[in-house]
Amino acid sequence: MMKLYGTPPTRALRAVWILNELGLEYELVPVDLLQGEHHQPDFLALNPAAKVPVLVDGNQVITESAAIQLYLAEKYPQAGFIPEAVEERAQLYRWMYFLVTEIEQPLWRIARHTFIYPDEKRLPQDVDQARQECVAMVTVLERHMDGREYVVGDRLSVADFNAAYTLDWANEENMLGDAPRLREFLKTMYARPTAPPTIAEAFAAMES
């Protein structure tokens, strides 16, 4: 059985989503970041970068949430979550990289300078700049999704699972106010029975 190391609301939710969609059995191994469990030797042996999620599939150890998604989509091609045509795969890679570099990275900068870093290391001006950059890139994706049901091609793919989690995070930061198509996409994706908890739901569960 596969093991997924990580705890919602981290990017483990990206991996949880595709595992659920594929109907795979897996064990979710919680990693308490507040207690520093990601810096313990056993975890560092899996990921020296001390970050979650980590997927262990037999002898395979895969880190980085997008890489985990692509690995699972390619390992189980019968699900159709990875396009067969190289041209469509190129578009899938294009938009997945766009999501993690152009939208997620500004969100990480905001998180670091609002609650992750200690007060003395926070840069409020970086939060403002990151917010502007993120909204600009959300606008690019909003235009791409105009008239489209899926991020790539005419069927559900791993890019949609990646986009839904990333946009849920952006929505938590009130970045989707001028992106009605992306809000509708988000609503549709999280209505799927295999969808993981939203970030807000995951936080609420942690507090209960």
Coordinates of N, CA and C in Angstrom, one line a residue:
M1 N 0.8 -1.2 0.0 CA 0.0 0.0 0.0 C 0.9 1.3 0.0
M2 N 0.5 2.2 -0.8 CA 1.2 3.5 -0.8 C 1.1 4.2 0.5
K3 N 2.1 5.0 0.8 CA 2.0 5.9 2.0 C 2.2 7.3 1.5
L4 N 1.3 8.2 2.0 CA 1.4 9.6 1.7 C 1.7 10.3 3.0
Y5 N 2.9 11.0 3.1 CA 3.3 11.7 4.3 C 2.9 13.2 4.1
G6 N 2.1 13.7 5.0 CA 1.6 15.0 5.0 C 0.3 15.2 5.7
T7 N 0.0 16.4 6.0 CA -1.2 16.6 6.8 C -2.0 17.8 6.1
P8 N -3.3 17.6 5.8 CA -4.1 18.8 5.4 C -4.0 19.9 6.4
P9 N -4.0 21.2 6.0 CA -4.3 21.7 4.6 C -3.0 21.9 3.8
T10 N -2.0 21.1 4.0 CA -0.8 21.3 3.1 C -1.1 20.8 1.7
R11 N 0.0 20.9 0.9 CA -0.2 20.4 -0.5 C -0.4 18.9 -0.6
A12 N -0.4 18.2 0.5 CA -0.8 16.8 0.5 C -2.2 16.7 -0.1
L13 N -3.0 17.7 0.0 CA -4.3 17.6 -0.6 C -4.3 17.4 -2.1
R14 N -3.3 17.9 -2.8 CA -3.2 17.7 -4.2 C -3.0 16.2 -4.5
A15 N -2.2 15.5 -3.7 CA -1.9 14.1 -3.9 C -3.2 13.3 -3.5
V16 N -3.8 13.7 -2.3 CA -5.0 13.0 -1.9 C -6.0 13.0 -3.0
W17 N -6.2 14.1 -3.7 CA -7.2 14.2 -4.7 C -7.1 13.2 -5.8
I18 N -5.9 13.1 -6.3 CA -5.7 12.1 -7.4 C -5.7 10.7 -6.9
L19 N -5.2 10.4 -5.7 CA -5.3 9.1 -5.1 C -6.8 8.7 -5.0
N20 N -7.6 9.6 -4.5 CA -9.0 9.3 -4.4 C -9.7 9.1 -5.8
E21 N -9.3 9.9 -6.8 CA -9.9 9.8 -8.1 C -9.5 8.4 -8.7
L22 N -8.3 8.0 -8.4 CA -7.9 6.7 -9.0 C -8.4 5.5 -8.2
G23 N -9.0 5.8 -7.1 CA -9.6 4.7 -6.2 C -8.5 3.8 -5.6
L24 N -7.3 4.4 -5.3 CA -6.2 3.6 -4.8 C -6.3 3.6 -3.3
E25 N -5.8 2.5 -2.7 CA -5.6 2.4 -1.3 C -4.3 3.0 -0.9
Y26 N -4.4 3.8 0.2 CA -3.1 4.5 0.6 C -3.3 4.8 2.1
E27 N -2.2 4.9 2.8 CA -2.1 5.3 4.2 C -1.7 6.8 4.2
L28 N -2.4 7.6 4.9 CA -2.0 9.0 5.1 C -1.3 9.1 6.4
V29 N 0.0 9.4 6.3 CA 0.8 9.4 7.5 C 1.0 10.9 7.9
P30 N 0.4 11.2 9.0 CA 0.5 12.7 9.4 C 1.9 13.1 9.8
V31 N 2.3 14.3 9.4 CA 3.5 14.9 9.8 C 3.2 16.2 10.5
D32 N 3.6 16.3 11.7 CA 3.2 17.5 12.5 C 4.3 18.5 12.3
L33 N 4.0 19.5 11.4 CA 5.0 20.5 11.1 C 5.3 21.4 12.3
L34 N 4.3 21.7 13.1 CA 4.4 22.6 14.2 C 5.4 22.0 15.3
Q35 N 5.4 20.7 15.3 CA 6.3 20.0 16.3 C 7.6 19.6 15.7
G36 N 7.8 20.0 14.4 CA 9.1 19.8 13.7 C 9.4 18.4 13.3
E37 N 8.3 17.6 13.1 CA 8.5 16.2 12.7 C 9.1 16.1 11.3
H38 N 9.0 17.1 10.5 CA 9.6 17.1 9.2 C 11.1 17.3 9.2
H39 N 11.6 17.6 10.4 CA 13.1 17.7 10.6 C 13.7 16.5 11.3
Q40 N 12.9 15.5 11.6 CA 13.4 14.3 12.2 C 14.2 13.4 11.2
P41 N 15.2 12.7 11.7 CA 16.0 11.9 10.7 C 15.2 11.0 9.8
D42 N 14.2 10.3 10.4 CA 13.4 9.4 9.6 C 12.7 10.1 8.4
F43 N 12.2 11.3 8.6 CA 11.6 12.0 7.6 C 12.6 12.6 6.6
L44 N 13.7 13.1 7.1 CA 14.7 13.6 6.2 C 15.3 12.6 5.3
A45 N 15.3 11.3 5.8 CA 15.7 10.2 4.9 C 14.9 10.1 3.7
L46 N 13.6 10.5 3.8 CA 12.7 10.4 2.7 C 12.8 11.7 1.8
N47 N 12.8 12.9 2.5 CA 13.0 14.1 1.8 C 13.9 15.1 2.5
P48 N 15.2 15.1 2.0 CA 16.1 16.0 2.7 C 15.7 17.5 2.7
A49 N 14.8 17.9 1.9 CA 14.3 19.2 1.9 C 13.4 19.5 3.0
A50 N 13.0 18.5 3.8 CA 12.2 18.7 5.0 C 10.8 19.3 4.6
K51 N 10.2 18.8 3.5 CA 8.9 19.3 3.1 C 7.9 18.2 2.8
V52 N 6.7 18.5 3.0 CA 5.6 17.6 2.6 C 4.9 18.1 1.4
P53 N 4.3 17.2 0.6 CA 4.1 15.8 0.8 C 5.2 15.0 0.3
V54 N 5.2 13.7 0.7 CA 6.1 12.7 0.2 C 5.2 11.4 -0.1
L55 N 5.3 10.9 -1.3 CA 4.6 9.6 -1.6 C 5.7 8.5 -1.6
V56 N 5.4 7.4 -0.9 CA 6.2 6.2 -1.0 C 5.4 5.1 -1.6
D57 N 5.9 4.7 -2.7 CA 5.2 3.6 -3.5 C 6.2 2.5 -3.7
G58 N 6.2 1.5 -2.8 CA 7.3 0.5 -2.9 C 8.6 1.1 -2.7
N59 N 9.5 1.0 -3.7 CA 10.8 1.5 -3.6 C 10.9 3.0 -4.1
Q60 N 9.8 3.4 -4.7 CA 9.8 4.8 -5.2 C 9.4 5.8 -4.1
V61 N 10.2 6.8 -4.0 CA 10.0 8.0 -3.1 C 9.8 9.2 -4.0
I62 N 8.7 9.8 -4.0 CA 8.4 11.0 -4.8 C 8.1 12.2 -3.9
T63 N 8.8 13.3 -4.1 CA 8.4 14.5 -3.4 C 7.9 15.5 -4.4
E64 N 7.4 16.6 -3.9 CA 6.8 17.7 -4.7 C 5.4 17.3 -5.2
S65 N 4.4 18.0 -4.7 CA 3.0 17.6 -5.0 C 2.7 17.5 -6.4
A66 N 3.2 18.4 -7.3 CA 2.9 18.3 -8.7 C 3.5 17.0 -9.3
A67 N 4.8 16.7 -8.9 CA 5.4 15.5 -9.4 C 4.7 14.3 -8.9
I68 N 4.2 14.3 -7.7 CA 3.4 13.1 -7.3 C 2.1 12.9 -8.1
Q69 N 1.5 14.0 -8.4 CA 0.3 14.0 -9.3 C 0.6 13.4 -10.7
L70 N 1.7 13.9 -11.3 CA 2.1 13.4 -12.6 C 2.5 11.9 -12.6
Y71 N 3.2 11.6 -11.5 CA 3.6 10.2 -11.4 C 2.4 9.2 -11.4
L72 N 1.4 9.6 -10.6 CA 0.2 8.7 -10.4 C -0.6 8.7 -11.7
A73 N -0.7 9.9 -12.4 CA -1.4 10.0 -13.6 C -0.8 9.1 -14.7
E74 N 0.6 9.1 -14.7 CA 1.3 8.3 -15.7 C 1.3 6.8 -15.4
K75 N 1.4 6.5 -14.1 CA 1.4 5.1 -13.7 C 0.1 4.4 -14.0
Y76 N -1.0 5.2 -13.9 CA -2.4 4.6 -14.2 C -3.0 5.3 -15.4
P77 N -2.5 5.2 -16.6 CA -3.0 5.9 -17.7 C -4.4 5.5 -18.1
Q78 N -4.8 4.4 -17.7 CA -6.2 4.0 -18.0 C -7.3 4.9 -17.5
A79 N -6.9 5.7 -16.5 CA -7.9 6.7 -16.0 C -8.0 7.9 -16.9
G80 N -7.1 8.1 -17.8 CA -7.2 9.1 -18.7 C -6.8 10.5 -18.2
F81 N -6.1 10.6 -17.1 CA -5.8 11.9 -16.5 C -4.5 12.5 -17.1
I82 N -3.9 11.7 -18.0 CA -2.7 12.3 -18.7 C -3.0 12.1 -20.2
P83 N -2.9 13.2 -21.0 CA -3.2 13.0 -22.4 C -2.3 12.1 -23.1
E84 N -2.8 11.4 -24.1 CA -2.0 10.6 -25.0 C -1.1 11.4 -26.0
A85 N -1.7 12.4 -26.6 CA -1.0 13.1 -27.6 C 0.0 14.0 -27.0
V86 N 1.2 14.0 -27.5 CA 2.3 14.8 -27.0 C 2.0 16.3 -27.0
E87 N 1.2 16.8 -28.0 CA 0.8 18.2 -28.0 C 0.0 18.6 -26.8
E88 N -1.0 17.7 -26.4 CA -1.8 18.0 -25.3 C -1.0 17.8 -24.0
R89 N -0.1 16.9 -23.9 CA 0.8 16.7 -22.7 C 1.6 18.0 -22.6
A90 N 2.1 18.6 -23.7 CA 2.8 19.8 -23.6 C 2.0 20.9 -22.9
Q91 N 0.7 21.0 -23.3 CA -0.1 22.0 -22.7 C -0.4 21.7 -21.2
L92 N -0.5 20.4 -20.9 CA -0.7 20.1 -19.5 C 0.5 20.5 -18.7
Y93 N 1.7 20.2 -19.2 CA 2.9 20.6 -18.4 C 2.9 22.1 -18.3
R94 N 2.6 22.8 -19.4 CA 2.6 24.2 -19.4 C 1.8 24.8 -18.3
W95 N 0.5 24.4 -18.2 CA -0.3 25.0 -17.2 C -0.1 24.5 -15.8
M96 N 0.4 23.3 -15.6 CA 0.8 22.9 -14.3 C 2.0 23.6 -13.8
Y97 N 3.0 23.9 -14.6 CA 4.1 24.7 -14.2 C 3.7 26.1 -14.0
F98 N 2.8 26.6 -14.8 CA 2.3 28.0 -14.6 C 1.6 28.1 -13.2
L99 N 0.8 27.1 -12.9 CA 0.1 27.1 -11.6 C 1.1 27.1 -10.4
V100 N 2.1 26.3 -10.4 CA 3.0 26.2 -9.3 C 4.0 27.3 -9.2
T101 N 4.3 27.9 -10.4 CA 5.4 28.9 -10.4 C 4.8 30.3 -10.4
E102 N 3.7 30.6 -11.1 CA 3.2 31.9 -11.2 C 2.0 32.2 -10.3
I103 N 1.3 31.2 -9.8 CA 0.2 31.5 -8.8 C 0.6 31.0 -7.4
E104 N 1.1 29.8 -7.3 CA 1.4 29.3 -6.0 C 2.5 30.0 -5.3
Q105 N 3.6 30.4 -6.1 CA 4.7 31.0 -5.4 C 4.4 32.3 -4.8
P106 N 3.6 33.2 -5.4 CA 3.2 34.4 -4.7 C 2.4 34.1 -3.4
L107 N 1.6 33.1 -3.5 CA 0.8 32.7 -2.3 C 1.7 32.2 -1.2
W108 N 2.8 31.5 -1.5 CA 3.8 31.1 -0.5 C 4.4 32.4 0.1
R109 N 4.8 33.3 -0.7 CA 5.4 34.6 -0.2 C 4.5 35.3 0.8
I110 N 3.2 35.3 0.4 CA 2.2 35.9 1.3 C 2.2 35.2 2.7
A111 N 2.1 33.8 2.6 CA 2.1 33.0 3.8 C 3.3 33.2 4.6
R112 N 4.5 33.3 4.0 CA 5.7 33.4 4.8 C 5.8 34.7 5.5
H113 N 5.3 35.8 4.8 CA 5.5 37.1 5.4 C 4.2 37.6 6.2
T114 N 3.3 36.6 6.4 CA 2.1 36.9 7.3 C 2.0 36.1 8.5
F115 N 2.5 34.8 8.4 CA 2.4 33.9 9.6 C 3.5 32.9 9.7
I116 N 4.2 32.6 8.7 CA 5.3 31.5 8.8 C 6.5 32.1 9.4
Y117 N 7.0 33.2 8.9 CA 8.2 33.8 9.4 C 7.9 34.5 10.7
P118 N 9.0 34.6 11.6 CA 8.8 35.4 12.8 C 8.6 36.8 12.5
D119 N 8.0 37.6 13.4 CA 7.7 39.0 13.1 C 8.8 39.8 12.5
E120 N 10.0 39.6 13.1 CA 11.2 40.4 12.7 C 11.6 40.1 11.3
K121 N 11.2 39.0 10.7 CA 11.6 38.7 9.3 C 10.5 39.0 8.3
R122 N 9.4 39.4 8.7 CA 8.3 39.6 7.8 C 8.4 41.0 7.1
L123 N 8.1 41.0 5.8 CA 8.2 42.2 4.9 C 6.8 42.5 4.4
P124 N 6.1 43.4 5.0 CA 4.8 43.7 4.5 C 4.7 44.2 3.1
Q125 N 5.8 44.9 2.6 CA 5.8 45.3 1.2 C 5.9 44.1 0.3
D126 N 6.5 43.0 0.7 CA 6.5 41.8 -0.2 C 5.2 41.2 -0.3
V127 N 4.4 41.3 0.7 CA 3.0 40.8 0.7 C 2.2 41.5 -0.4
D128 N 2.3 42.9 -0.4 CA 1.6 43.7 -1.4 C 2.0 43.3 -2.8
Q129 N 3.3 43.2 -3.0 CA 3.8 42.9 -4.3 C 3.4 41.5 -4.8
A130 N 3.5 40.5 -3.8 CA 3.1 39.2 -4.2 C 1.6 39.1 -4.5
R131 N 0.8 39.9 -3.8 CA -0.6 39.9 -4.1 C -0.9 40.4 -5.5
Q132 N -0.2 41.5 -5.9 CA -0.4 42.1 -7.2 C 0.0 41.1 -8.3
E133 N 1.1 40.4 -8.1 CA 1.6 39.4 -9.0 C 0.7 38.3 -9.2
C134 N 0.1 37.8 -8.0 CA -0.8 36.7 -8.1 C -2.1 37.0 -8.8
V135 N -2.6 38.2 -8.5 CA -3.9 38.6 -9.2 C -3.7 38.7 -10.7
A136 N -2.5 39.2 -11.1 CA -2.2 39.3 -12.5 C -2.2 38.0 -13.2
M137 N -1.6 37.0 -12.5 CA -1.5 35.6 -13.1 C -2.9 34.9 -13.0
V138 N -3.7 35.2 -12.0 CA -5.0 34.6 -12.0 C -5.8 35.2 -13.1
T139 N -5.6 36.4 -13.5 CA -6.3 37.0 -14.7 C -6.0 36.3 -15.9
V140 N -4.7 35.9 -16.1 CA -4.2 35.1 -17.2 C -5.0 33.8 -17.3
L141 N -5.1 33.1 -16.2 CA -5.8 31.8 -16.2 C -7.3 32.0 -16.4
E142 N -7.9 33.1 -15.9 CA -9.3 33.3 -16.1 C -9.6 33.5 -17.6
R143 N -8.7 34.2 -18.3 CA -8.9 34.3 -19.7 C -8.7 33.0 -20.5
H144 N -7.8 32.2 -20.0 CA -7.6 30.9 -20.6 C -8.8 30.0 -20.5
M145 N -9.5 30.1 -19.3 CA -10.6 29.2 -19.0 C -11.9 29.7 -19.6
D146 N -11.9 30.9 -20.2 CA -13.1 31.4 -20.8 C -13.7 30.5 -21.9
G147 N -14.9 30.0 -21.7 CA -15.4 29.0 -22.7 C -14.9 27.6 -22.6
R148 N -14.1 27.3 -21.5 CA -13.5 26.0 -21.4 C -14.1 25.3 -20.1
E149 N -14.2 24.0 -20.2 CA -14.6 23.3 -19.0 C -13.4 22.7 -18.2
Y150 N -12.4 22.4 -19.0 CA -11.2 21.8 -18.4 C -9.9 22.7 -18.7
V151 N -8.9 22.6 -17.9 CA -7.7 23.4 -18.1 C -7.0 23.0 -19.4
V152 N -7.0 21.7 -19.8 CA -6.4 21.2 -21.0 C -7.3 20.3 -21.7
G153 N -7.5 20.5 -23.0 CA -8.3 19.6 -23.8 C -9.8 19.6 -23.5
D154 N -10.4 18.5 -23.8 CA -11.9 18.4 -23.6 C -12.3 17.3 -22.5
R155 N -11.3 17.0 -21.6 CA -11.7 16.0 -20.6 C -10.8 16.3 -19.4
L156 N -11.3 15.8 -18.2 CA -10.6 16.0 -17.0 C -9.2 15.4 -17.0
S157 N -8.3 16.2 -16.5 CA -6.9 15.7 -16.4 C -6.3 16.1 -15.1
V158 N -5.0 15.7 -14.9 CA -4.3 16.0 -13.6 C -4.1 17.5 -13.5
A159 N -4.1 18.2 -14.6 CA -4.0 19.7 -14.5 C -5.2 20.3 -13.7
D160 N -6.4 19.7 -13.9 CA -7.5 20.2 -13.2 C -7.5 20.0 -11.7
F161 N -6.9 18.9 -11.2 CA -6.7 18.7 -9.8 C -5.7 19.7 -9.2
N162 N -4.7 19.9 -10.0 CA -3.7 20.8 -9.5 C -4.3 22.2 -9.5
A163 N -5.0 22.6 -10.5 CA -5.6 23.9 -10.5 C -6.6 24.2 -9.4
A164 N -7.4 23.2 -9.1 CA -8.4 23.3 -8.1 C -7.8 23.6 -6.7
Y165 N -6.8 22.9 -6.3 CA -6.2 23.1 -5.1 C -5.5 24.5 -5.0
T166 N -4.8 24.8 -6.1 CA -4.1 26.1 -6.2 C -5.1 27.3 -6.1
L167 N -6.2 27.1 -6.8 CA -7.2 28.2 -6.8 C -8.0 28.3 -5.5
D168 N -8.1 27.1 -4.8 CA -8.8 27.2 -3.5 C -7.9 28.0 -2.6
W169 N -6.6 27.9 -2.7 CA -5.7 28.7 -1.9 C -5.8 30.2 -2.2
A170 N -5.8 30.4 -3.5 CA -6.0 31.8 -4.0 C -7.3 32.4 -3.5
N171 N -8.3 31.6 -3.5 CA -9.6 32.0 -3.1 C -9.6 32.4 -1.6
E172 N -8.9 31.6 -0.8 CA -8.7 31.9 0.6 C -8.1 33.2 0.8
E173 N -7.3 33.7 -0.1 CA -6.6 35.0 0.0 C -7.4 36.0 -0.8
N174 N -8.6 35.7 -1.1 CA -9.5 36.7 -1.8 C -8.9 37.2 -3.1
M175 N -8.4 36.3 -3.9 CA -7.8 36.6 -5.2 C -8.7 36.4 -6.4
L176 N -9.8 35.8 -6.2 CA -10.7 35.4 -7.3 C -11.9 36.3 -7.5
G177 N -11.9 37.5 -6.9 CA -13.0 38.4 -6.9 C -13.4 38.8 -8.4
D178 N -12.4 38.9 -9.2 CA -12.6 39.3 -10.6 C -12.4 38.1 -11.6
A179 N -12.7 36.9 -11.0 CA -12.5 35.7 -11.9 C -13.7 34.8 -11.7
P180 N -14.8 35.2 -12.3 CA -16.0 34.4 -12.1 C -15.9 33.0 -12.7
R181 N -15.2 32.8 -13.8 CA -15.1 31.5 -14.5 C -14.3 30.6 -13.6
L182 N -13.2 31.1 -12.9 CA -12.4 30.3 -12.0 C -13.2 29.9 -10.8
R183 N -14.0 30.8 -10.3 CA -14.9 30.5 -9.1 C -15.8 29.4 -9.4
E184 N -16.4 29.4 -10.6 CA -17.3 28.4 -11.1 C -16.6 27.0 -11.2
F185 N -15.4 27.1 -11.8 CA -14.5 25.9 -12.0 C -14.2 25.3 -10.6
L186 N -13.9 26.1 -9.6 CA -13.6 25.7 -8.3 C -14.8 25.0 -7.7
K187 N -15.9 25.6 -7.8 CA -17.2 25.0 -7.3 C -17.5 23.7 -7.9
T188 N -17.3 23.5 -9.2 CA -17.5 22.3 -9.9 C -16.6 21.2 -9.4
M189 N -15.3 21.6 -9.3 CA -14.3 20.6 -8.9 C -14.5 20.0 -7.5
Y190 N -14.8 20.9 -6.6 CA -15.0 20.5 -5.2 C -16.3 19.8 -5.0
A191 N -17.2 19.9 -6.0 CA -18.5 19.1 -5.9 C -18.3 17.6 -6.2
R192 N -17.1 17.3 -6.7 CA -16.8 15.9 -7.1 C -16.8 15.1 -5.8
P193 N -17.4 13.9 -5.8 CA -17.4 13.0 -4.6 C -16.0 12.6 -4.1
T194 N -15.0 12.7 -5.0 CA -13.7 12.3 -4.6 C -12.8 13.5 -4.2
A195 N -13.4 14.7 -4.2 CA -12.6 15.8 -3.8 C -12.2 15.8 -2.4
P196 N -11.0 16.2 -2.1 CA -10.5 16.3 -0.7 C -11.2 17.5 0.0
P197 N -11.0 17.7 1.3 CA -11.5 18.9 1.9 C -10.9 20.1 1.3
T198 N -11.6 21.2 1.3 CA -11.0 22.5 1.0 C -10.1 22.9 2.1
I199 N -9.3 23.9 1.8 CA -8.3 24.3 2.8 C -9.0 24.8 4.1
A200 N -10.1 25.6 3.9 CA -10.9 26.0 5.0 C -11.5 24.9 5.8
E201 N -12.0 23.9 5.1 CA -12.5 22.7 5.8 C -11.4 22.0 6.6
A202 N -10.2 21.9 6.0 CA -9.1 21.2 6.7 C -8.7 22.0 7.9
F203 N -8.7 23.3 7.9 CA -8.3 24.1 9.0 C -9.4 23.9 10.1
A204 N -10.7 23.9 9.7 CA -11.7 23.8 10.7 C -11.7 22.4 11.4
A205 N -11.3 21.4 10.6 CA -11.2 20.0 11.2 C -10.1 20.0 12.2
M206 N -9.0 20.7 11.9 CA -7.8 20.7 12.8 C -8.2 21.4 14.2
E207 N -9.1 22.4 14.1 CA -9.4 23.2 15.2 C -10.5 22.6 16.1
S208 N -11.2 21.6 15.5 CA -12.4 21.0 16.2 C -11.9 19.9 17.2

